[in-house]
Short mmCIF file of C-alpha atoms and ligand atoms in Angstrom, two decimals:
data_model
loop_
_atom_site.label_atom_id
_atom_site.label_comp_id
_atom_site.label_asym_id
_atom_site.label_seq_id
_atom_site.Cartn_x
_atom_site.Cartn_y
_atom_site.Cartn_z
CA MET A 246 -4.11 -8.68 -20.43
CA PRO A 247 -1.35 -9.73 -22.86
CA GLY A 248 -0.16 -13.37 -22.58
CA LEU A 249 3.06 -14.55 -21.03
CA ASP A 250 5.92 -15.99 -23.00
CA GLU A 251 6.61 -19.65 -22.48
CA LYS A 252 9.30 -19.50 -19.87
CA LEU A 253 7.42 -16.93 -17.72
CA HIS A 254 4.23 -18.99 -18.14
CA ASP A 255 6.02 -22.05 -16.59
CA ILE A 256 7.06 -19.86 -13.56
CA TYR A 257 3.36 -18.55 -13.36
CA ASP A 258 2.15 -22.18 -13.30
CA GLU A 259 4.56 -23.07 -10.66
CA VAL A 260 3.40 -20.15 -8.51
CA VAL A 261 -0.17 -21.24 -8.86
CA ARG A 262 0.65 -24.92 -8.03
CA ARG A 263 2.70 -24.24 -5.06
CA ASN A 264 0.48 -21.55 -3.63
CA ALA A 265 -2.95 -23.18 -4.07
CA GLY A 266 -5.95 -21.14 -3.43
CA GLU A 267 -3.97 -17.85 -2.98
CA ALA A 268 -5.83 -15.98 -5.82
CA GLU A 269 -4.60 -12.45 -4.87
CA PHE A 270 -0.99 -13.61 -4.82
CA HIS A 271 -1.47 -15.22 -8.24
CA GLN A 272 -3.02 -12.08 -9.56
CA ALA A 273 0.00 -10.07 -8.41
CA ALA A 274 2.60 -12.32 -9.64
CA ARG A 275 1.01 -12.53 -13.09
CA GLU A 276 0.71 -8.80 -13.34
CA VAL A 277 4.42 -8.33 -12.85
CA LEU A 278 5.38 -11.41 -14.95
CA THR A 279 3.38 -10.08 -17.76
CA SER A 280 5.63 -7.10 -17.99
CA LEU A 281 8.93 -9.03 -17.87
CA GLY A 282 9.05 -10.72 -21.40
CA PRO A 283 11.34 -7.93 -22.83
CA VAL A 284 13.58 -8.05 -19.84
CA VAL A 285 14.23 -11.82 -19.98
CA ALA A 286 14.73 -11.48 -23.62
CA LYS A 287 17.62 -8.92 -23.06
CA HIS A 288 18.94 -10.44 -19.84
CA PRO A 289 19.32 -14.22 -20.09
CA GLU A 290 21.51 -14.05 -16.88
CA TYR A 291 18.37 -13.60 -14.82
CA ALA A 292 16.83 -17.01 -16.12
CA ASP A 293 20.23 -18.73 -15.66
CA ALA A 294 20.29 -17.73 -11.90
CA ALA A 295 16.52 -18.62 -11.57
CA VAL A 296 16.11 -14.93 -10.25
CA ILE A 297 12.39 -14.79 -11.05
CA ARG A 298 11.61 -18.20 -9.51
CA ARG A 299 13.45 -17.29 -6.35
CA LEU A 300 11.67 -13.87 -6.32
CA CYS A 301 8.33 -15.54 -6.30
CA GLU A 302 9.28 -17.71 -3.24
CA PRO A 303 9.33 -15.87 0.03
CA GLU A 304 12.44 -15.90 1.93
CA ARG A 305 10.49 -16.86 5.14
CA GLN A 306 6.81 -17.19 6.18
CA ILE A 307 5.68 -16.90 9.73
CA ILE A 308 2.19 -17.98 10.88
CA PHE A 309 1.28 -17.79 14.58
CA ARG A 310 -1.60 -17.88 17.12
CA VAL A 311 -2.78 -14.66 18.66
CA PRO A 312 -4.92 -15.39 21.88
CA TRP A 313 -6.35 -12.41 23.67
CA VAL A 314 -9.17 -11.62 26.14
CA ASP A 315 -12.08 -9.44 25.04
CA ASP A 316 -13.96 -6.87 27.25
CA ALA A 317 -16.45 -9.50 28.19
CA GLY A 318 -13.86 -11.84 29.48
CA THR A 319 -14.07 -14.28 26.46
CA VAL A 320 -10.82 -15.67 25.10
CA GLN A 321 -10.47 -14.96 21.36
CA VAL A 322 -8.05 -16.52 18.84
CA ASN A 323 -6.75 -14.90 15.84
CA ARG A 324 -4.11 -15.76 13.30
CA GLY A 325 -0.97 -13.60 12.69
CA PHE A 326 1.17 -13.47 9.69
CA ARG A 327 4.47 -12.05 8.75
CA VAL A 328 5.83 -12.87 5.24
CA GLU A 329 9.59 -11.91 4.76
CA PHE A 330 9.57 -11.89 1.08
CA ASN A 331 12.88 -10.45 -0.22
CA SER A 332 15.91 -8.84 1.57
CA ALA A 333 18.20 -8.35 -1.39
CA LEU A 334 18.09 -4.52 -1.11
CA GLY A 335 17.67 -4.09 2.83
CA PRO A 336 15.79 -5.20 5.78
CA TYR A 337 12.22 -6.52 5.02
CA LYS A 338 9.76 -3.54 5.09
CA GLY A 339 6.09 -3.39 4.73
CA GLY A 340 3.03 -2.79 6.78
CA LEU A 341 0.63 -4.89 8.96
CA ARG A 342 -2.88 -5.22 7.97
CA PHE A 343 -5.71 -6.01 10.54
CA HIS A 344 -8.84 -6.92 8.71
CA PRO A 345 -11.13 -10.06 8.83
CA SER A 346 -10.36 -10.93 5.05
CA VAL A 347 -6.70 -11.39 5.86
CA TYR A 348 -5.20 -14.74 5.04
CA LEU A 349 -1.88 -15.98 3.76
CA GLY A 350 -2.65 -15.17 0.02
CA ILE A 351 -3.46 -11.49 0.76
CA ILE A 352 -0.25 -11.10 2.88
CA LYS A 353 1.88 -12.69 0.05
CA PHE A 354 0.30 -10.53 -2.66
CA LEU A 355 1.11 -7.54 -0.65
CA GLY A 356 4.54 -8.68 0.28
CA PHE A 357 5.28 -9.53 -3.44
CA GLU A 358 4.11 -5.91 -4.49
CA GLN A 359 6.19 -4.45 -1.67
CA ILE A 360 9.53 -5.80 -3.15
CA PHE A 361 9.21 -3.81 -6.30
CA LYS A 362 7.57 -0.88 -4.72
CA ASN A 363 10.44 -0.40 -2.29
CA ALA A 364 13.01 -0.85 -5.08
CA LEU A 365 11.44 1.82 -6.93
CA THR A 366 11.87 4.30 -4.00
CA GLY A 367 15.63 3.94 -4.68
CA LEU A 368 16.04 3.47 -0.77
CA PRO A 369 17.81 0.49 0.81
CA ILE A 370 14.62 -1.63 1.93
CA GLY A 371 13.59 -5.07 1.08
CA GLY A 372 10.08 -6.30 0.78
CA GLY A 373 7.65 -7.89 3.37
CA LYS A 374 4.14 -7.77 4.85
CA GLY A 375 2.13 -8.89 7.71
CA GLY A 376 -1.14 -8.79 9.68
CA SER A 377 -4.07 -10.64 11.13
CA ASP A 378 -7.52 -11.75 10.51
CA PHE A 379 -8.44 -9.66 13.60
CA ASP A 380 -11.36 -7.15 13.00
CA PRO A 381 -10.80 -3.95 14.92
CA LYS A 382 -14.19 -2.50 13.97
CA GLY A 383 -16.32 -1.84 17.05
CA ARG A 384 -13.47 -2.99 19.47
CA SER A 385 -12.61 -0.82 22.56
CA ASP A 386 -9.20 0.60 23.06
CA GLY A 387 -8.52 -1.87 25.70
CA GLU A 388 -9.30 -4.77 23.30
CA ILE A 389 -7.10 -3.14 20.65
CA MET A 390 -4.24 -2.93 23.13
CA ARG A 391 -4.62 -6.51 24.41
CA PHE A 392 -4.78 -7.73 20.90
CA CYS A 393 -1.61 -5.67 19.65
CA GLN A 394 0.35 -6.90 22.88
CA SER A 395 -0.44 -10.48 22.25
CA PHE A 396 0.48 -10.05 18.39
CA MET A 397 3.77 -8.46 19.32
CA THR A 398 4.63 -11.02 22.06
CA GLU A 399 5.29 -13.54 19.15
CA LEU A 400 6.20 -11.07 16.30
CA TYR A 401 9.07 -9.39 18.34
CA ARG A 402 11.43 -12.35 17.93
CA HIS A 403 11.21 -12.11 14.19
CA ILE A 404 11.72 -8.35 13.72
CA GLY A 405 14.38 -5.60 14.41
CA GLU A 406 15.86 -2.56 12.76
CA HIS A 407 18.32 -4.51 10.70
CA THR A 408 16.14 -7.37 10.07
CA ASP A 409 12.37 -6.61 9.46
CA VAL A 410 10.67 -3.31 10.07
CA PRO A 411 6.77 -3.38 10.11
CA ALA A 412 4.49 -0.26 9.70
CA GLY A 413 0.80 0.32 9.34
CA ASP A 414 -1.82 -0.61 6.66
CA ILE A 415 -5.63 -1.11 6.70
CA GLY A 416 -6.74 -1.28 10.24
CA VAL A 417 -3.35 -0.27 11.67
CA GLY A 418 -2.71 3.25 12.34
CA GLY A 419 -0.80 5.51 14.96
CA ARG A 420 -2.89 3.92 17.89
CA GLU A 421 -1.95 0.37 16.94
CA ILE A 422 1.54 1.23 16.20
CA GLY A 423 1.92 2.69 19.77
CA PHE A 424 0.58 -0.46 21.42
CA LEU A 425 2.87 -2.56 19.28
CA PHE A 426 5.88 -0.55 19.92
CA GLY A 427 5.23 -0.32 23.67
CA GLN A 428 5.10 -4.07 23.86
CA TYR A 429 8.25 -4.56 21.91
CA LYS A 430 10.10 -2.09 24.15
CA ARG A 431 8.87 -3.97 27.15
CA ILE A 432 9.78 -7.55 25.96
CA THR A 433 13.29 -6.37 24.73
CA ASN A 434 14.17 -3.78 27.19
CA ARG A 435 15.37 -1.69 24.21
CA TYR A 436 14.20 1.60 22.93
CA GLU A 437 14.80 0.56 19.37
CA SER A 438 12.84 3.23 17.49
CA GLY A 439 13.85 1.80 14.08
CA VAL A 440 11.97 -1.41 14.57
CA LEU A 441 8.57 0.04 13.49
CA THR A 442 7.56 3.06 11.47
CA GLY A 443 4.37 5.13 11.51
CA LYS A 444 5.25 6.12 15.21
CA GLY A 445 3.99 9.13 16.94
CA LEU A 446 5.84 12.38 16.51
CA ALA A 447 6.67 12.48 20.32
CA TRP A 448 8.37 9.00 20.24
CA GLY A 449 10.39 8.64 17.16
CA GLY A 450 7.86 9.25 14.45
CA SER A 451 8.57 11.29 11.17
CA GLN A 452 6.78 14.31 10.08
CA VAL A 453 4.62 13.59 6.99
CA ARG A 454 4.46 9.95 7.54
CA THR A 455 0.72 10.07 8.26
CA GLU A 456 0.17 11.93 5.18
CA ALA A 457 2.82 10.45 2.91
CA THR A 458 0.84 7.74 0.97
CA GLY A 459 -2.03 10.00 0.11
CA TYR A 460 0.14 13.05 -0.69
CA GLY A 461 2.64 10.99 -2.62
CA THR A 462 -0.14 9.53 -4.86
CA VAL A 463 -1.22 13.06 -5.65
CA PHE A 464 2.38 14.10 -6.35
CA PHE A 465 2.58 11.30 -8.82
CA VAL A 466 -0.58 12.26 -10.67
CA GLU A 467 0.82 16.09 -10.75
CA GLU A 468 3.80 14.63 -12.54
CA ILE A 469 1.46 12.97 -15.15
CA LEU A 470 -0.41 16.05 -15.56
CA LYS A 471 2.81 18.10 -16.08
CA THR A 472 3.64 15.82 -18.92
CA ARG A 473 0.36 17.23 -20.55
CA ASP A 474 1.12 20.71 -19.54
CA ASP A 475 -1.87 20.45 -17.20
CA SER A 476 -2.42 20.80 -13.35
CA PHE A 477 -5.04 19.99 -10.77
CA ASP A 478 -6.50 23.25 -11.05
CA GLY A 479 -10.27 23.01 -11.64
CA LYS A 480 -10.14 19.07 -11.81
CA GLN A 481 -13.05 16.99 -10.40
CA VAL A 482 -11.57 14.08 -8.49
CA VAL A 483 -13.16 10.92 -6.98
CA VAL A 484 -11.47 9.12 -4.12
CA SER A 485 -12.50 5.80 -2.79
CA GLY A 486 -12.16 4.89 0.86
CA SER A 487 -11.91 7.44 3.84
CA GLY A 488 -8.93 5.95 5.71
CA ASN A 489 -5.41 7.14 6.05
CA VAL A 490 -4.52 7.11 2.40
CA ALA A 491 -7.93 8.62 1.13
CA ILE A 492 -7.95 11.37 3.68
CA TYR A 493 -4.47 12.71 2.80
CA ALA A 494 -4.97 12.25 -0.97
CA ILE A 495 -7.97 14.54 -0.56
CA GLU A 496 -5.97 16.99 1.39
CA LYS A 497 -3.31 17.32 -1.38
CA VAL A 498 -5.75 17.49 -4.19
CA GLN A 499 -7.55 20.39 -2.46
CA GLN A 500 -4.18 22.13 -1.67
CA LEU A 501 -3.30 21.85 -5.44
CA GLY A 502 -6.50 23.39 -6.71
CA GLY A 503 -8.53 20.28 -7.45
CA THR A 504 -12.11 19.43 -5.94
CA VAL A 505 -12.91 16.06 -4.47
CA ILE A 506 -16.51 15.43 -5.08
CA ALA A 507 -16.98 11.92 -3.60
CA CYS A 508 -15.36 9.38 -1.23
CA SER A 509 -16.52 6.15 0.45
CA ASP A 510 -16.10 3.39 3.06
CA SER A 511 -17.17 -0.13 2.86
CA GLY A 512 -20.85 0.65 3.58
CA GLY A 513 -21.37 3.08 0.58
CA TYR A 514 -20.23 6.52 -0.74
CA VAL A 515 -21.03 10.22 -0.33
CA VAL A 516 -21.22 12.75 -3.26
CA ASP A 517 -20.54 16.34 -2.20
CA GLU A 518 -20.69 18.70 -5.22
CA LYS A 519 -19.23 21.59 -3.18
CA GLY A 520 -16.31 19.44 -2.48
CA VAL A 521 -15.64 17.13 0.40
CA ASP A 522 -15.47 19.03 3.78
CA LEU A 523 -12.01 17.66 5.00
CA ASP A 524 -12.36 18.87 8.72
CA LEU A 525 -15.66 17.07 9.03
CA LEU A 526 -14.30 13.90 7.38
CA LYS A 527 -11.29 13.78 9.62
CA ASP A 528 -13.27 14.31 12.70
CA LEU A 529 -15.64 11.63 11.52
CA LYS A 530 -13.02 9.02 10.55
CA GLU A 531 -9.96 9.87 12.65
CA VAL A 532 -11.55 10.96 15.94
CA ARG A 533 -15.07 9.49 16.13
CA ARG A 534 -14.27 6.40 14.01
CA GLY A 535 -17.80 6.71 12.61
CA ARG A 536 -19.25 5.60 9.24
CA ILE A 537 -19.27 7.68 6.02
CA SER A 538 -23.09 7.69 6.10
CA GLU A 539 -22.89 10.05 9.03
CA TYR A 540 -21.17 12.68 6.97
CA VAL A 541 -24.33 13.59 5.15
CA GLU A 542 -26.30 14.20 8.52
CA ALA A 543 -23.57 16.83 9.57
CA ARG A 544 -22.97 18.30 6.07
CA GLY A 545 -26.63 18.95 5.16
CA ASP A 546 -28.12 19.49 1.68
CA SER A 547 -25.00 19.78 -0.48
CA ALA A 548 -24.26 16.18 0.05
CA ARG A 549 -25.89 12.75 -0.57
CA TYR A 550 -25.21 9.25 0.60
CA VAL A 551 -25.52 6.23 -1.57
CA GLU A 552 -25.68 2.87 0.26
CA GLY A 553 -23.64 0.13 -1.53
CA GLY A 554 -23.21 0.94 -5.18
CA SER A 555 -20.08 2.01 -6.78
CA VAL A 556 -18.27 5.34 -6.16
CA TRP A 557 -16.81 5.16 -9.68
CA ASP A 558 -20.40 5.80 -11.03
CA VAL A 559 -19.57 9.53 -10.08
CA PRO A 560 -18.27 11.35 -13.22
CA CYS A 561 -14.68 12.73 -12.65
CA ASP A 562 -11.62 13.82 -14.49
CA ILE A 563 -9.27 11.84 -12.08
CA ALA A 564 -10.07 8.61 -10.05
CA LEU A 565 -7.99 7.68 -6.99
CA PRO A 566 -8.86 4.17 -5.69
CA CYS A 567 -7.64 4.35 -2.02
CA ALA A 568 -9.60 1.62 -0.26
CA THR A 569 -8.69 -2.11 -0.96
CA GLN A 570 -7.64 -4.64 -3.53
CA ASN A 571 -9.94 -5.41 -6.55
CA GLU A 572 -12.36 -2.49 -5.65
CA LEU A 573 -12.40 -1.19 -9.27
CA ASN A 574 -13.48 -3.83 -11.78
CA GLY A 575 -14.12 -3.92 -15.59
CA THR A 576 -17.51 -2.49 -15.17
CA ASP A 577 -16.29 0.42 -13.15
CA ALA A 578 -13.53 1.28 -15.60
CA ALA A 579 -15.98 1.20 -18.60
CA THR A 580 -18.00 3.70 -16.60
CA LEU A 581 -14.98 5.95 -15.76
CA VAL A 582 -13.88 5.79 -19.47
CA ARG A 583 -17.53 6.64 -20.54
CA ASN A 584 -17.61 9.63 -18.20
CA GLY A 585 -14.37 11.13 -19.58
CA CYS A 586 -11.90 10.10 -16.66
CA GLY A 587 -8.36 10.41 -18.05
CA ILE A 588 -6.17 9.36 -15.08
CA VAL A 589 -6.50 6.56 -12.70
CA ALA A 590 -3.78 6.38 -9.87
CA GLU A 591 -3.81 3.53 -7.25
CA GLY A 592 -3.37 4.85 -3.81
CA ALA A 593 -4.43 1.43 -2.46
CA ASN A 594 -2.51 -1.76 -3.30
CA MET A 595 -3.96 -3.54 -6.46
CA PRO A 596 -7.44 -1.92 -6.33
CA CYS A 597 -7.86 -2.28 -10.16
CA THR A 598 -8.70 -5.78 -11.38
CA PRO A 599 -6.73 -6.97 -14.51
CA GLU A 600 -9.95 -6.48 -16.64
CA ALA A 601 -10.12 -2.92 -15.45
CA VAL A 602 -6.33 -2.30 -16.06
CA GLN A 603 -6.65 -3.61 -19.75
CA LEU A 604 -9.74 -1.69 -20.48
CA MET A 605 -8.07 1.59 -19.41
CA ALA A 606 -5.10 0.77 -21.32
CA GLU A 607 -7.23 0.28 -24.45
CA ALA A 608 -9.10 3.57 -23.82
CA GLY A 609 -5.76 5.56 -23.36
CA VAL A 610 -6.45 6.32 -19.76
CA ALA A 611 -3.10 6.93 -17.86
CA PHE A 612 -2.93 4.36 -15.26
CA ALA A 613 -0.57 4.64 -12.23
CA PRO A 614 0.01 1.27 -10.57
CA GLY A 615 0.24 1.20 -6.78
CA LYS A 616 3.72 0.06 -6.58
CA ALA A 617 4.70 3.33 -8.00
CA ALA A 618 1.87 5.72 -7.22
CA ASN A 619 1.57 4.86 -3.39
CA ALA A 620 5.25 4.22 -2.70
CA GLY A 621 5.40 7.55 -0.93
CA GLY A 622 4.27 5.79 2.33
CA VAL A 623 7.08 3.35 2.54
CA ALA A 624 9.44 5.93 1.20
CA THR A 625 8.71 8.20 4.14
CA SER A 626 9.02 5.21 6.43
CA ALA A 627 12.59 4.71 5.23
CA LEU A 628 13.09 8.44 6.07
CA GLU A 629 11.67 7.82 9.49
CA MET A 630 14.32 4.92 9.75
CA GLN A 631 17.12 7.40 8.57
CA GLN A 632 15.99 9.96 11.29
CA ASN A 633 15.92 7.17 13.97
CA ALA A 634 19.36 5.85 13.02
CA SER A 635 20.84 9.32 13.41
CA ARG A 636 18.71 10.25 16.42
CA ASP A 637 17.35 13.28 14.35
CA SER A 638 14.08 14.73 13.45
CA TRP A 639 13.40 16.74 10.29
CA ALA A 640 11.05 19.62 9.84
CA PHE A 641 7.72 19.11 8.09
CA ASP A 642 8.53 21.13 4.90
CA HIS A 643 12.00 19.39 4.54
CA THR A 644 10.42 16.02 4.86
CA GLU A 645 7.68 16.80 2.27
CA GLN A 646 10.14 18.08 -0.24
CA ARG A 647 12.03 14.84 0.13
CA LEU A 648 8.77 12.92 -0.46
CA ALA A 649 7.90 15.10 -3.41
CA ALA A 650 11.39 14.50 -4.97
CA ILE A 651 11.20 10.77 -4.46
CA MET A 652 7.78 10.66 -6.19
CA ARG A 653 9.19 12.74 -9.09
CA GLY A 654 12.02 10.27 -9.36
CA ILE A 655 9.71 7.24 -9.41
CA HIS A 656 7.61 8.81 -12.08
CA ASP A 657 10.57 9.69 -14.29
CA ARG A 658 11.99 6.20 -13.89
CA CYS A 659 8.71 4.64 -14.98
CA VAL A 660 8.64 6.78 -17.99
CA GLU A 661 12.22 6.16 -18.93
CA THR A 662 12.05 2.49 -18.39
CA ALA A 663 8.83 2.15 -20.27
CA ASP A 664 10.49 3.91 -23.19
CA GLU A 665 13.65 1.68 -22.99
CA TYR A 666 11.66 -1.50 -23.11
CA GLY A 667 9.37 -0.43 -25.92
CA SER A 668 6.23 0.49 -24.08
CA PRO A 669 6.16 4.38 -24.21
CA GLY A 670 3.48 5.86 -21.74
CA ASP A 671 2.94 2.43 -20.12
CA TYR A 672 3.46 3.25 -16.39
CA LEU A 673 2.63 -0.21 -15.32
CA ALA A 674 5.42 -1.68 -17.53
CA GLY A 675 7.73 0.84 -16.57
CA ALA A 676 7.24 0.33 -12.74
CA ASN A 677 7.31 -3.50 -13.03
CA ILE A 678 10.40 -3.44 -15.01
CA ALA A 679 12.47 -0.86 -13.22
CA GLY A 680 11.56 -2.41 -9.75
CA PHE A 681 12.39 -5.84 -10.96
CA VAL A 682 15.76 -4.99 -12.57
CA GLN A 683 16.86 -3.44 -9.46
CA VAL A 684 16.15 -6.25 -7.22
CA ALA A 685 17.30 -8.77 -9.83
CA ASP A 686 20.66 -7.22 -10.20
CA ALA A 687 21.14 -7.13 -6.33
CA MET A 688 20.15 -10.86 -6.30
CA LEU A 689 22.64 -11.80 -8.97
CA ALA A 690 25.44 -9.97 -7.04
CA LEU A 691 24.47 -11.81 -3.80
CA GLY A 692 24.69 -15.22 -5.35
CA VAL A 693 22.29 -18.13 -5.04
CA ILE A 694 20.87 -17.75 -1.56
P1 NDP B 142 -7.36 2.45 6.48
O1 NDP B 142 -7.73 1.20 7.28
O2 NDP B 142 -6.96 3.63 7.02
O3 NDP B 142 -8.66 2.87 5.47
C1 NDP B 142 -9.12 1.82 4.58
C2 NDP B 142 -10.22 2.36 3.83
O4 NDP B 142 -10.77 1.48 2.95
C3 NDP B 142 -11.51 2.61 4.81
O5 NDP B 142 -12.22 3.72 4.47
C4 NDP B 142 -12.31 1.32 4.64
O6 NDP B 142 -13.72 1.36 4.91
C5 NDP B 142 -12.14 1.14 3.16
N1 NDP B 142 -12.20 -0.42 2.94
C6 NDP B 142 -11.52 -1.32 3.53
N2 NDP B 142 -11.76 -2.65 2.97
C7 NDP B 142 -12.95 -2.27 2.12
C8 NDP B 142 -13.57 -3.21 1.25
N3 NDP B 142 -13.57 -4.52 1.24
N4 NDP B 142 -14.62 -2.43 0.58
C9 NDP B 142 -14.65 -1.14 0.43
N5 NDP B 142 -13.88 -0.29 1.23
C10 NDP B 142 -13.01 -0.96 1.92
O7 NDP B 142 -6.22 1.86 5.42
P2 NDP B 142 -5.14 2.68 4.64
O8 NDP B 142 -5.86 3.92 4.11
O9 NDP B 142 -4.01 2.72 5.26
O10 NDP B 142 -5.00 1.63 3.30
C11 NDP B 142 -5.85 1.73 2.19
C12 NDP B 142 -5.09 1.03 1.09
O11 NDP B 142 -3.80 1.69 0.69
C13 NDP B 142 -4.81 -0.46 1.24
O12 NDP B 142 -4.81 -1.16 0.02
C14 NDP B 142 -3.36 -0.33 1.69
O13 NDP B 142 -2.71 -1.65 1.51
C15 NDP B 142 -2.76 0.74 0.87
N6 NDP B 142 -1.65 1.33 1.31
C16 NDP B 142 -1.47 1.96 2.41
C17 NDP B 142 -0.36 2.59 2.98
C18 NDP B 142 -0.37 3.42 4.29
O14 NDP B 142 0.72 4.05 4.45
N7 NDP B 142 -1.24 3.21 5.10
C19 NDP B 142 0.87 2.51 2.02
C20 NDP B 142 0.60 1.97 0.73
C21 NDP B 142 -0.62 1.51 0.31
P3 NDP B 142 -14.24 0.74 6.27
O15 NDP B 142 -13.84 1.47 7.40
O16 NDP B 142 -15.63 0.63 6.09
O17 NDP B 142 -13.72 -0.76 6.29
#
């Protein structure tokens, strides 16, 4: 990764010093700062108003206790987080993650990324993120409900449709959003649909929200392919993960004529040369909440399961990391390059390590960073907020067309901005700079707050 100029280096050092031990946040901050050299050179007013230093400090960080009782009657204690990072463009917006690895550094990295991602959508939303170190795996519906109710009993006082609007992320899907919304409604005695997104279709949700992140990532790749007069037709694709983002990325790739030959979960990966059977995968993951290893038992001979290992060992034309942060490292990137992979697009947040990103850049692989490629989820959340505000609900096709247009817009903005700042073809620089400039201009206009 190229070095930072002196002023930006000082800011990075300050981030590391003030946020000790938060490695993922340092990584996300460094990745953005690395792109900003040409911007601060062109716009000294940003430095004068300490815009970057203010951007690196969350507006508000909330940490709270989440006590709940499990099915055995034992009291459990988890920790809840909400980091309200930046509201220059609109109410804080970003998901909730329930995963045992969650701590403040993970939430801050995700919240920081969210600022620029949300700006790129062109919609009026600020950046935030939250979650808990609660592990939903193996928990009953009753336990999930009691945890969500306890979590919301504290969170409700910090959120609102004009303040902060959470959504789902790892471990938080439609079921959890339902329990969270129910408790919010009960405590406040208000049917405030716009306070959470990712809701069910019967109670204020939007068509396409479930599909949006995965579909959006694939729409973004389709735009990259178009710049090369190419399409998904006949392409071999590998997707990591088998959660919400992965499943709907697979669905859209298949609709556009590509073949997804491998996917994974945290236990291992499956290779299915005939193409992943999506009905089977959805039943396994969305209904039975099973492990990816069970896919092979149901699918028979065409598929094989590899425990542990790296899904990136499977040769492909296009790779879509859709599981979690830092899941694709330098070794994986070298393997992808060696196997002729030409495009890597991040469905997940920061799944590629800095080493992997550099290696891909050197090899000429088109790399679409998460803040651009997976922005379709939050963009459709903003469309859900629009529908809630106008007490309306739009048809699937209309909403999907809006999503596709937003993804085309983000793609084109990345390309144009990269050109303007002297890094043609560099989607990472384009995304970081375009997102930053939009937020920075709003921060300048709003004064030192
Ligand atoms: P889900 O919980 O639905 O799925 C996550 C998937 O990733 C599961 O298959 C899970 O496997 C796998 N996974 C999680 N942690 C690890 C790990 N440490 N190693 C390997 N695999 C792992 O989450 P989502 O699909 O919603 O989110 C996936 C990524 O996309 C995250 O980075 C999230 O921040 C990002 N994202 C999500 C958006 C959304 O709308 N949902 C929007 C934008 C970005 P297992 O079940 O074994 O844990």
